[in-house]
Amino acid sequence: MSSQHPRGGPLVDGPADPEHDPAASYGLDPGYVRRLTDRIVATSGETAATSSPLSGQPLAHVPQSTDGDVGEAFSRARRAQQEWTRRSLDERAAILLRLHDLVLHRQDEIIDLICWESGKARKHAFDEPLHIALTARYYARTAHDHLDTRRRLGVVPGLTRVEVNQVPKGVVGIISPWNYPFTMALCDGLPALLAGNAVVTKPDAQTMLSALLGAELLEEAGFPRDLWQVVAGPGSRVGTSIVQRADYVCFTGSTATGRLIATQCAERLVGCSLELGGKNPMLVLRDADVERAAEGAVRASFSNAGQLCVSMERLFVADQVYDRFVERFVSRTEAMTLGATLDWGTDMGSLISQAQLDTVTAHVEDAVARGARVLTGGRPRPDLGPYFYEPTILEGVSPQMACFGDETFGPVIALYRFHDEADAVARANDGDYGLNAAIYSQDGARAREIARHVRCGTVNVNEAFGATFASIDSPMGGMRQSGMGRRQGSEGILRYTESQTVATQRLIRFAPMYGMSDQTYAKVMNAQVRMMRKLGRP
């Protein structure tokens, strides 16, 4: 570990009482940890230990919630939501802008805690508070665009006034993952709050503290404390309990779990949005800038040690540039720095857990045993930390290998050569997933046209994933087995509302008037319909 302590917040300069408090032995302030964990609605008396991937040493004992605790969290949230929905949209938006400023002000503290819990490199942890600030500012500035009552066409011009309101659903259940513990804990909930909802959230057990810091910042910005409830525990117990009570469910995680949640929501006739797995493709076309593509491929493949839903695991390269690209890609990969540190300057950090390391190791070993070639990497690095694995480039991966179609979710990418672009697109579309893709070409118009044929929810041109992910005004989500629904943009906030149509009728009614017979009424209505057709009315 670096000998320097990052700036303020969760750290202490030395061990306080490691024998009685595991967090103290690792430099986390025990009082700071207790302050965060006190936000969890939990009465079971049980705790679960968490540890840092950087060294394997313990960080905290996290209180565990019962089914009754989840019920209590929803009761508190529902009471708070009734008052919250009466506040003006401008007041809610103003709190989001205060959150924007607060997150940027406390950025170093947030990044420190993310690094402790997830093991990622500091430059990748930096993306998280930045994304939350962007999300808060976007929805605050566009609140009226999404949520104001809107006029619609009435059937009788001038006599039928129709308005559509966006009514909050109530209490939203959010189940967030460990790979981006601050971003994913908050980003889906901010538009839910702006739309007038309350939130009950279950962050992943491995990264609870980052999510709890987010909850603290929400309250400090001005959101009522009971409006954002946090519970903790196994997904089979606590996650299921949330799905059974929520008015809408937002889940980010595995496709297998997503299917279960979709089924449970369908049984209750409540909506859900699911961002699930991926086996994301990157295409390097024959006219690509090889150096730019190689740089992008490194970020696309190895950001957060490949533990990113939108990172690339399949790389298709045109014959004409294949050899030059591979040389530059391998060279750039081998120049990466790995380390267990909270300081800037490291290119890649650790995997999150032993389970993640086991998956990555098994995929690479299986591929090599079946004939794949390792161009660089291919080894765990216990000298750096318990879960480190080298950034790995494979060539000659074939369908019988596990890493061909299964998501690795680690720093491993497979190279494939192609000659025909139509064939490359077909191979990119192969399989069940469709989350994110990238295309590198110096002909932007042609790349954008090719993108229309790639069956992914987001496609980046001459960028790995950042262009779409950071464009908060645009929807983000998966096709096929990569999920349903979208975060960000209008879709990211309207999913938390019900559309309510209110129509006011003036002067005439939709029934015979003035002694008119039913038959005459029908003729009059038909004449009006034909007239509207001639006038070009929708």
Coordinates of C-alpha atoms in Angstrom, one line a residue:
M1 CA 0.0 0.0 0.0
S2 CA 1.0 3.6 -0.5
S3 CA 2.5 5.1 2.7
Q4 CA 0.6 8.3 2.1
H5 CA -2.9 8.8 3.6
P6 CA -5.3 10.4 1.2
R7 CA -7.0 13.6 2.1
G8 CA -9.3 13.6 5.1
G9 CA -12.6 11.9 5.6
P10 CA -12.6 8.2 6.4
L11 CA -9.0 7.7 7.4
V12 CA -6.9 7.8 10.5
D13 CA -3.1 8.2 10.6
G14 CA -2.5 4.9 12.4
P15 CA -4.2 1.9 14.1
A16 CA -6.5 2.9 16.9
D17 CA -7.4 -0.5 18.5
P18 CA -7.0 -3.3 15.9
E19 CA -7.8 -6.0 18.4
H20 CA -11.3 -4.7 19.0
D21 CA -12.1 -2.9 15.8
P22 CA -11.0 -4.4 12.5
A23 CA -11.5 -1.1 10.7
A24 CA -8.9 0.6 12.9
S25 CA -6.2 -1.9 11.9
Y26 CA -6.7 -0.8 8.3
G27 CA -6.7 3.0 8.7
L28 CA -10.5 3.6 8.6
D29 CA -11.8 5.7 11.4
P30 CA -14.0 3.5 13.6
G31 CA -16.3 6.4 14.4
Y32 CA -16.7 7.2 10.7
V33 CA -17.6 3.6 9.9
R34 CA -20.2 3.5 12.8
R35 CA -21.7 6.8 11.7
L36 CA -22.3 5.3 8.2
T37 CA -23.6 1.9 9.3
D38 CA -26.0 3.5 11.8
R39 CA -28.0 4.5 8.7
I40 CA -29.0 0.9 8.0
V41 CA -32.4 -0.2 9.1
A42 CA -31.4 -3.3 11.0
T43 CA -32.5 -4.8 14.3
S44 CA -31.4 -8.5 13.9
G45 CA -28.2 -8.0 16.0
E46 CA -26.3 -9.8 13.2
T47 CA -23.4 -8.3 11.3
A48 CA -21.4 -9.3 8.2
A49 CA -17.8 -8.5 8.0
T50 CA -16.4 -6.7 4.9
S51 CA -12.8 -6.5 3.8
S52 CA -10.8 -4.5 1.4
P53 CA -9.6 -6.1 -1.9
L54 CA -6.4 -4.2 -1.7
S55 CA -5.0 -6.4 1.1
G56 CA -7.8 -8.6 2.3
Q57 CA -7.9 -6.9 5.7
P58 CA -11.3 -6.3 7.3
L59 CA -13.0 -2.9 7.0
A60 CA -16.3 -3.0 8.9
H61 CA -19.0 -5.1 10.5
V62 CA -22.3 -4.3 8.6
P63 CA -25.6 -4.7 10.5
Q64 CA -28.0 -7.1 8.7
S65 CA -31.6 -6.4 8.1
T66 CA -34.6 -8.7 8.5
D67 CA -37.8 -9.0 6.5
G68 CA -39.4 -6.9 9.3
D69 CA -36.7 -4.3 8.9
V70 CA -37.4 -4.0 5.2
G71 CA -41.1 -3.6 6.1
E72 CA -40.2 -0.8 8.5
A73 CA -38.0 0.9 5.9
F74 CA -40.9 0.9 3.5
S75 CA -43.3 2.3 6.1
R76 CA -40.9 5.2 6.9
A77 CA -40.4 5.8 3.2
R78 CA -44.1 5.9 2.4
R79 CA -44.7 8.4 5.2
A80 CA -41.9 10.6 4.0
Q81 CA -43.0 10.3 0.4
Q82 CA -46.5 11.7 1.2
E83 CA -45.0 14.9 2.4
W84 CA -42.2 15.0 -0.3
T85 CA -44.6 14.8 -3.2
R86 CA -46.3 18.0 -2.0
R87 CA -43.0 20.0 -2.4
S88 CA -42.6 22.0 -5.5
L89 CA -40.5 20.7 -8.4
D90 CA -38.2 23.7 -8.1
E91 CA -37.6 22.9 -4.4
R92 CA -36.6 19.3 -5.2
A93 CA -34.4 20.5 -8.1
A94 CA -32.6 23.0 -5.8
I95 CA -31.7 20.1 -3.4
L96 CA -30.2 18.2 -6.4
L97 CA -28.0 21.2 -7.3
R98 CA -26.8 21.3 -3.6
L99 CA -26.0 17.6 -3.9
H100 CA -24.0 18.4 -7.1
D101 CA -21.9 21.0 -5.2
L102 CA -21.5 18.8 -2.2
V103 CA -20.3 15.7 -4.1
L104 CA -17.6 17.8 -5.9
H105 CA -16.6 19.4 -2.5
R106 CA -16.3 16.0 -0.8
Q107 CA -14.8 14.2 -3.9
D108 CA -11.5 13.1 -2.3
E109 CA -13.3 11.5 0.6
I110 CA -15.7 9.7 -1.7
I111 CA -12.9 8.5 -3.9
D112 CA -10.9 7.3 -0.9
L113 CA -13.7 5.2 0.3
I114 CA -14.5 3.7 -3.1
C115 CA -10.8 2.6 -3.4
W116 CA -10.8 1.0 0.1
E117 CA -14.0 -1.0 -0.7
S118 CA -13.6 -1.9 -4.4
G119 CA -9.8 -2.0 -4.9
K120 CA -10.1 0.0 -8.1
A121 CA -7.5 2.5 -9.3
R122 CA -8.0 6.0 -8.2
K123 CA -8.5 7.3 -11.7
H124 CA -11.4 4.9 -12.1
A125 CA -12.9 5.8 -8.8
F126 CA -12.8 9.4 -9.9
D127 CA -15.5 8.6 -12.5
E128 CA -18.0 7.9 -9.8
P129 CA -18.5 11.2 -8.0
L130 CA -18.2 13.0 -11.4
H131 CA -21.0 10.9 -12.8
I132 CA -23.2 11.6 -9.8
A133 CA -22.6 15.4 -10.1
L134 CA -23.4 15.2 -13.8
T135 CA -26.6 13.3 -13.1
A136 CA -27.8 15.6 -10.3
R137 CA -27.2 18.7 -12.4
Y138 CA -28.8 17.3 -15.5
Y139 CA -32.1 16.3 -13.8
A140 CA -32.2 19.5 -11.7
R141 CA -31.8 21.7 -14.8
T142 CA -34.3 19.6 -16.9
A143 CA -36.9 18.9 -14.3
H144 CA -39.7 20.9 -15.9
D145 CA -38.9 19.4 -19.3
H146 CA -39.6 15.9 -18.0
L147 CA -42.3 16.4 -15.4
D148 CA -44.4 19.4 -16.2
T149 CA -48.0 18.8 -17.1
R150 CA -48.3 18.8 -20.9
R151 CA -51.2 19.6 -23.2
R152 CA -52.4 17.0 -25.7
L153 CA -54.8 17.1 -28.6
G154 CA -58.5 16.7 -27.8
V155 CA -60.9 15.0 -30.1
V156 CA -62.9 18.2 -30.7
P157 CA -60.7 21.2 -31.3
G158 CA -61.3 24.0 -28.8
L159 CA -63.9 22.1 -26.9
T160 CA -61.9 19.2 -25.4
R161 CA -58.9 20.2 -23.3
V162 CA -56.5 17.3 -22.5
E163 CA -53.5 17.3 -20.1
V164 CA -51.1 14.6 -19.1
N165 CA -49.6 14.6 -15.6
Q166 CA -46.6 12.6 -14.5
V167 CA -47.6 11.1 -11.1
P168 CA -44.9 9.5 -8.9
K169 CA -45.2 5.8 -8.4
G170 CA -44.6 5.9 -4.6
V171 CA -41.7 4.0 -3.2
V172 CA -39.0 2.7 -5.6
G173 CA -36.8 -0.3 -4.7
I174 CA -33.2 -0.1 -5.9
I175 CA -30.8 -3.1 -5.8
S176 CA -27.3 -1.9 -6.8
P177 CA -24.1 -3.7 -7.6
W178 CA -20.5 -3.5 -6.2
N179 CA -18.5 -2.6 -9.3
Y180 CA -19.4 1.1 -9.2
P181 CA -20.5 1.3 -5.5
F182 CA -21.1 5.1 -5.3
T183 CA -22.4 5.8 -8.8
M184 CA -24.8 2.8 -9.0
A185 CA -26.1 3.3 -5.4
L186 CA -27.2 6.9 -6.3
C187 CA -27.6 7.5 -10.0
D188 CA -30.8 5.6 -10.5
G189 CA -32.4 7.0 -7.3
L190 CA -31.8 10.7 -8.0
P191 CA -34.4 11.0 -10.8
A192 CA -36.8 8.9 -8.6
L193 CA -36.5 11.5 -5.9
L194 CA -37.0 14.4 -8.3
A195 CA -40.1 12.8 -9.6
G196 CA -41.6 12.7 -6.1
N197 CA -40.9 9.2 -5.0
A198 CA -39.1 7.7 -2.0
V199 CA -36.4 5.1 -2.2
V200 CA -35.6 1.9 -0.3
T201 CA -32.2 0.6 -1.5
K202 CA -30.1 -2.5 -0.9
P203 CA -26.5 -1.9 -2.0
D204 CA -24.2 -4.9 -2.6
A205 CA -22.9 -6.4 0.6
Q206 CA -19.2 -6.0 -0.5
T207 CA -19.4 -2.2 -0.9
M208 CA -22.0 -0.9 1.7
L209 CA -19.9 2.0 3.0
S210 CA -19.7 3.8 -0.3
A211 CA -23.4 3.6 -0.7
L212 CA -24.0 4.7 2.9
L213 CA -21.8 7.7 2.3
G214 CA -24.0 8.6 -0.6
A215 CA -27.1 8.4 1.7
E216 CA -25.4 10.7 4.1
L217 CA -24.7 13.2 1.4
L218 CA -28.3 13.1 0.3
E219 CA -29.4 14.2 3.7
E220 CA -26.7 16.8 4.0
A221 CA -27.9 18.3 0.7
G222 CA -31.4 18.6 2.1
F223 CA -33.4 15.4 1.2
P224 CA -35.4 14.2 4.2
R225 CA -33.6 11.4 5.9
D226 CA -36.6 9.0 5.8
L227 CA -37.0 9.5 2.1
W228 CA -33.9 7.3 1.4
Q229 CA -33.9 4.1 3.4
V230 CA -31.0 1.6 3.3
V231 CA -31.2 -2.0 4.2
A232 CA -28.5 -4.7 4.1
G233 CA -28.4 -8.5 3.8
P234 CA -28.5 -11.4 1.4
G235 CA -30.3 -10.8 -1.8
S236 CA -32.3 -14.0 -1.3
R237 CA -33.8 -12.4 1.8
V238 CA -33.6 -8.7 1.7
G239 CA -33.7 -8.3 -2.1
T240 CA -36.8 -10.5 -2.4
S241 CA -38.4 -8.5 0.5
I242 CA -37.9 -5.3 -1.5
V243 CA -39.4 -6.7 -4.7
Q244 CA -42.4 -7.8 -2.7
R245 CA -43.1 -4.3 -1.4
A246 CA -41.8 -1.8 -4.0
D247 CA -44.0 0.2 -6.4
Y248 CA -41.2 -0.1 -9.0
V249 CA -37.9 -2.0 -8.9
C250 CA -34.6 -0.9 -10.4
F251 CA -31.9 -3.6 -10.5
T252 CA -28.4 -3.7 -11.9
G253 CA -26.7 -7.1 -11.8
S254 CA -26.6 -10.5 -13.4
T255 CA -29.0 -11.7 -16.1
A256 CA -30.0 -14.7 -14.0
T257 CA -31.1 -12.6 -11.0
G258 CA -32.7 -10.1 -13.4
R259 CA -35.0 -12.8 -14.7
L260 CA -36.1 -13.7 -11.2
I261 CA -36.9 -10.1 -10.4
A262 CA -38.8 -9.6 -13.6
T263 CA -40.9 -12.7 -12.8
Q264 CA -41.6 -11.5 -9.3
C265 CA -42.5 -8.0 -10.5
A266 CA -44.8 -9.4 -13.2
E267 CA -46.7 -11.4 -10.6
R268 CA -47.4 -8.2 -8.7
L269 CA -48.1 -6.2 -11.9
V270 CA -45.4 -3.6 -11.0
G271 CA -42.8 -2.3 -13.4
C272 CA -39.1 -2.8 -13.3
S273 CA -35.9 -1.7 -15.2
L274 CA -33.0 -4.1 -15.4
E275 CA -29.4 -3.6 -16.5
L276 CA -27.9 -7.0 -16.8
G277 CA -24.9 -8.8 -18.3
G278 CA -23.0 -8.2 -21.4
K279 CA -20.4 -9.6 -23.8
N280 CA -19.6 -6.3 -25.4
P281 CA -18.0 -6.0 -28.8
M282 CA -15.5 -3.5 -30.2
L283 CA -15.0 -3.2 -34.0
V284 CA -11.8 -1.7 -35.4
L285 CA -12.5 -1.0 -39.1
R286 CA -9.9 -0.9 -41.9
D287 CA -9.7 2.9 -41.8
A288 CA -9.3 3.3 -38.1
D289 CA -6.6 5.4 -36.5
V290 CA -4.6 2.5 -35.1
E291 CA -3.0 4.4 -32.2
R292 CA -6.3 5.9 -31.1
A293 CA -8.0 2.5 -31.4
A294 CA -5.3 0.8 -29.3
E295 CA -5.6 3.5 -26.6
G296 CA -9.3 3.1 -26.6
A297 CA -9.1 -0.7 -26.4
V298 CA -7.0 -0.5 -23.2
R299 CA -9.6 1.6 -21.5
A300 CA -12.5 -0.4 -23.0
S301 CA -11.0 -3.7 -21.7
F302 CA -9.2 -2.9 -18.5
S303 CA -11.0 0.0 -16.8
N304 CA -11.8 -1.0 -13.2
A305 CA -10.0 -4.3 -14.0
G306 CA -12.7 -5.1 -16.6
Q307 CA -15.4 -5.1 -13.9
L308 CA -17.6 -2.7 -15.8
C309 CA -21.0 -3.6 -17.4
V310 CA -20.1 -1.7 -20.6
S311 CA -16.5 -2.8 -20.9
M312 CA -15.3 -4.8 -23.9
E313 CA -14.6 -8.6 -23.9
R314 CA -14.6 -9.2 -27.7
L315 CA -12.4 -7.2 -30.1
F316 CA -12.9 -7.6 -33.9
V317 CA -10.1 -6.1 -36.0
A318 CA -10.0 -5.7 -39.8
D319 CA -7.3 -7.6 -41.7
Q320 CA -5.8 -4.5 -43.1
V321 CA -4.8 -3.1 -39.7
Y322 CA -4.8 -6.3 -37.6
D323 CA -1.0 -6.7 -37.1
R324 CA -0.3 -3.1 -36.5
F325 CA -3.2 -2.8 -34.1
V326 CA -2.2 -5.9 -32.1
E327 CA 1.4 -4.7 -31.7
R328 CA 0.2 -1.3 -30.3
F329 CA -2.5 -2.8 -28.2
V330 CA -0.2 -5.3 -26.6
S331 CA 2.5 -2.7 -26.1
R332 CA 0.1 -0.3 -24.4
T333 CA -1.2 -3.1 -22.2
E334 CA 2.2 -4.2 -21.1
A335 CA 3.0 -0.6 -20.2
M336 CA 0.1 -0.4 -17.7
T337 CA 1.0 0.0 -14.0
L338 CA -0.8 -2.1 -11.4
G339 CA -0.9 -1.4 -7.7
A340 CA -2.7 -1.5 -4.4
T341 CA -2.8 2.2 -3.7
L342 CA -5.1 5.1 -3.1
D343 CA -2.8 7.4 -5.0
W344 CA -3.0 8.7 -8.5
G345 CA -0.8 7.2 -11.2
T346 CA -1.9 3.6 -11.2
D347 CA -3.6 2.2 -14.4
M348 CA -5.4 -0.7 -12.9
G349 CA -6.4 -2.0 -9.4
S350 CA -7.7 -5.2 -8.0
L351 CA -10.6 -7.5 -8.7
I352 CA -13.3 -7.3 -6.0
S353 CA -13.2 -10.8 -4.5
Q354 CA -11.9 -14.3 -4.6
A355 CA -14.9 -15.4 -6.5
Q356 CA -14.2 -12.9 -9.2
L357 CA -10.6 -13.9 -9.4
D358 CA -11.6 -17.6 -9.7
T359 CA -13.9 -16.8 -12.6
V360 CA -11.2 -14.9 -14.5
T361 CA -8.5 -17.5 -13.8
A362 CA -10.9 -20.3 -14.9
H363 CA -11.8 -18.6 -18.1
V364 CA -8.1 -18.0 -19.1
E365 CA -7.0 -21.5 -18.1
D366 CA -9.8 -23.1 -20.0
A367 CA -9.1 -21.0 -23.1
V368 CA -5.4 -21.9 -23.0
A369 CA -6.1 -25.6 -22.4
R370 CA -8.3 -25.6 -25.6
G371 CA -5.7 -23.8 -27.8
A372 CA -6.0 -20.1 -27.2
R373 CA -2.8 -18.0 -27.1
V374 CA -2.0 -15.5 -24.4
L375 CA -0.4 -12.4 -26.1
T376 CA 0.2 -10.7 -22.7
G377 CA -0.9 -11.2 -19.1
G378 CA -2.6 -14.4 -18.1
R379 CA -1.5 -14.6 -14.5
P380 CA -2.8 -13.7 -11.0
R381 CA -0.6 -11.3 -9.1
P382 CA -0.7 -12.2 -5.4
D383 CA 2.5 -10.1 -4.9
L384 CA 0.3 -7.0 -5.4
G385 CA -2.8 -8.1 -3.4
P386 CA -5.0 -11.1 -2.9
Y387 CA -7.2 -10.6 -6.0
F388 CA -5.0 -9.0 -8.6
Y389 CA -4.9 -10.4 -12.1
E390 CA -2.9 -9.1 -15.0
P391 CA -4.6 -7.4 -18.0
T392 CA -4.9 -10.3 -20.5
I393 CA -5.2 -10.4 -24.3
L394 CA -6.2 -13.7 -25.9
E395 CA -6.0 -14.8 -29.5
G396 CA -7.5 -17.9 -31.1
V397 CA -10.6 -18.0 -28.8
S398 CA -13.2 -20.5 -30.2
P399 CA -16.8 -21.3 -29.4
Q400 CA -16.1 -24.3 -27.2
M401 CA -14.2 -22.1 -24.7
A402 CA -16.0 -20.6 -21.7
C403 CA -14.8 -17.0 -22.4
F404 CA -16.2 -17.1 -25.9
G405 CA -19.8 -16.4 -25.0
D406 CA -19.9 -16.2 -21.2
E407 CA -19.3 -12.9 -19.5
T408 CA -15.9 -12.9 -17.7
F409 CA -16.3 -9.5 -16.0
G410 CA -12.5 -9.2 -15.6
P411 CA -9.4 -7.9 -17.4
V412 CA -9.6 -10.4 -20.2
I413 CA -10.3 -9.7 -23.9
A414 CA -10.4 -11.9 -27.0
L415 CA -9.1 -10.7 -30.4
Y416 CA -10.7 -11.8 -33.6
R417 CA -9.7 -10.9 -37.2
F418 CA -12.2 -10.1 -39.8
H419 CA -12.2 -9.3 -43.6
D420 CA -15.8 -8.4 -44.3
E421 CA -17.5 -5.7 -42.2
A422 CA -21.0 -7.3 -42.6
D423 CA -19.5 -10.5 -41.1
A424 CA -18.0 -8.5 -38.3
V425 CA -21.3 -7.0 -37.4
A426 CA -23.0 -10.4 -37.5
R427 CA -20.3 -11.8 -35.2
A428 CA -20.7 -8.8 -32.9
N429 CA -24.4 -9.5 -32.7
D430 CA -23.9 -13.2 -32.0
G431 CA -25.0 -14.4 -28.6
D432 CA -27.8 -13.3 -26.3
Y433 CA -26.4 -10.0 -25.0
G434 CA -26.7 -6.5 -26.3
L435 CA -25.5 -3.8 -23.9
N436 CA -22.7 -1.7 -25.3
A437 CA -20.4 -1.6 -28.3
A438 CA -17.7 0.5 -29.8
I439 CA -16.7 1.2 -33.4
Y440 CA -13.4 2.8 -34.5
S441 CA -13.2 4.5 -37.9
Q442 CA -12.0 7.8 -39.4
D443 CA -15.3 7.9 -41.4
G444 CA -17.8 8.9 -38.7
A445 CA -20.8 8.8 -41.0
R446 CA -20.0 5.2 -42.1
A447 CA -19.4 4.2 -38.5
R448 CA -22.7 5.7 -37.4
E449 CA -24.5 3.8 -40.2
I450 CA -22.8 0.5 -39.1
A451 CA -23.9 1.3 -35.5
R452 CA -27.5 1.1 -36.5
H453 CA -27.0 -2.6 -37.3
V454 CA -25.3 -3.4 -34.0
R455 CA -27.9 -4.8 -31.6
C456 CA -26.7 -3.0 -28.5
G457 CA -28.4 -0.3 -26.4
T458 CA -25.4 2.0 -26.7
V459 CA -22.8 2.3 -29.4
N460 CA -19.7 4.5 -29.1
V461 CA -17.8 5.8 -32.2
N462 CA -14.1 6.4 -31.6
E463 CA -14.6 6.0 -27.9
A464 CA -14.7 3.0 -25.5
F465 CA -17.8 3.7 -23.4
G466 CA -17.5 7.2 -21.9
A467 CA -19.3 9.1 -24.7
T468 CA -22.6 7.3 -24.1
F469 CA -22.3 6.7 -20.4
A470 CA -21.5 10.4 -19.7
S471 CA -24.3 11.7 -22.0
I472 CA -26.9 12.0 -19.3
D473 CA -29.5 13.4 -21.7
S474 CA -29.4 10.1 -23.7
P475 CA -30.9 6.7 -22.6
M476 CA -28.7 3.9 -21.5
G477 CA -29.6 0.2 -21.2
G478 CA -29.5 -3.1 -22.9
M479 CA -31.2 -5.1 -25.6
R480 CA -32.0 -8.8 -25.5
Q481 CA -30.6 -10.5 -22.4
S482 CA -28.8 -7.4 -21.3
G483 CA -31.9 -6.0 -19.8
M484 CA -35.0 -3.9 -20.2
G485 CA -35.7 -0.3 -19.5
R486 CA -33.3 2.6 -19.6
R487 CA -31.5 4.9 -17.2
Q488 CA -30.6 8.5 -18.0
G489 CA -32.5 11.0 -20.2
S490 CA -36.3 11.2 -20.2
E491 CA -36.7 7.5 -20.0
G492 CA -34.6 7.4 -16.9
I493 CA -37.0 9.6 -14.9
L494 CA -40.4 8.8 -16.6
R495 CA -40.0 5.1 -15.6
Y496 CA -40.7 6.3 -12.0
T497 CA -44.0 8.0 -12.9
E498 CA -47.4 7.0 -14.0
S499 CA -48.9 9.0 -16.9
Q500 CA -52.3 10.4 -15.9
T501 CA -54.6 11.9 -18.5
V502 CA -57.1 14.5 -17.5
A503 CA -59.6 15.7 -20.1
T504 CA -62.1 18.5 -19.7
Q505 CA -65.0 18.7 -22.1
R506 CA -66.8 22.0 -22.8
L507 CA -70.3 22.7 -24.2
I508 CA -71.0 19.4 -26.0
R509 CA -71.1 15.9 -24.7
F510 CA -70.2 12.7 -26.5
A511 CA -73.8 11.6 -26.8
P512 CA -76.9 12.8 -28.8
M513 CA -78.0 16.3 -27.9
Y514 CA -81.1 18.5 -28.6
G515 CA -83.3 15.5 -29.4
M516 CA -80.9 14.1 -31.9
S517 CA -81.3 10.4 -32.6
D518 CA -78.4 7.9 -32.2
Q519 CA -78.3 7.4 -36.0
T520 CA -78.1 11.2 -36.6
Y521 CA -75.4 11.5 -34.0
A522 CA -73.4 8.8 -35.7
K523 CA -73.7 10.7 -39.0
V524 CA -72.6 14.0 -37.5
M525 CA -69.6 12.3 -35.8
N526 CA -68.6 10.6 -39.1
A527 CA -68.8 13.9 -40.9
Q528 CA -66.5 15.5 -38.3
V529 CA -64.0 12.7 -38.6
R530 CA -63.9 13.1 -42.4
M531 CA -63.5 16.8 -42.1
M532 CA -60.5 16.4 -39.7
R533 CA -58.9 14.1 -42.2
K534 CA -59.2 16.7 -45.0
L535 CA -57.8 19.4 -42.7
G536 CA -54.7 17.2 -42.0
R537 CA -55.4 16.9 -38.3
P538 CA -53.7 13.9 -36.5

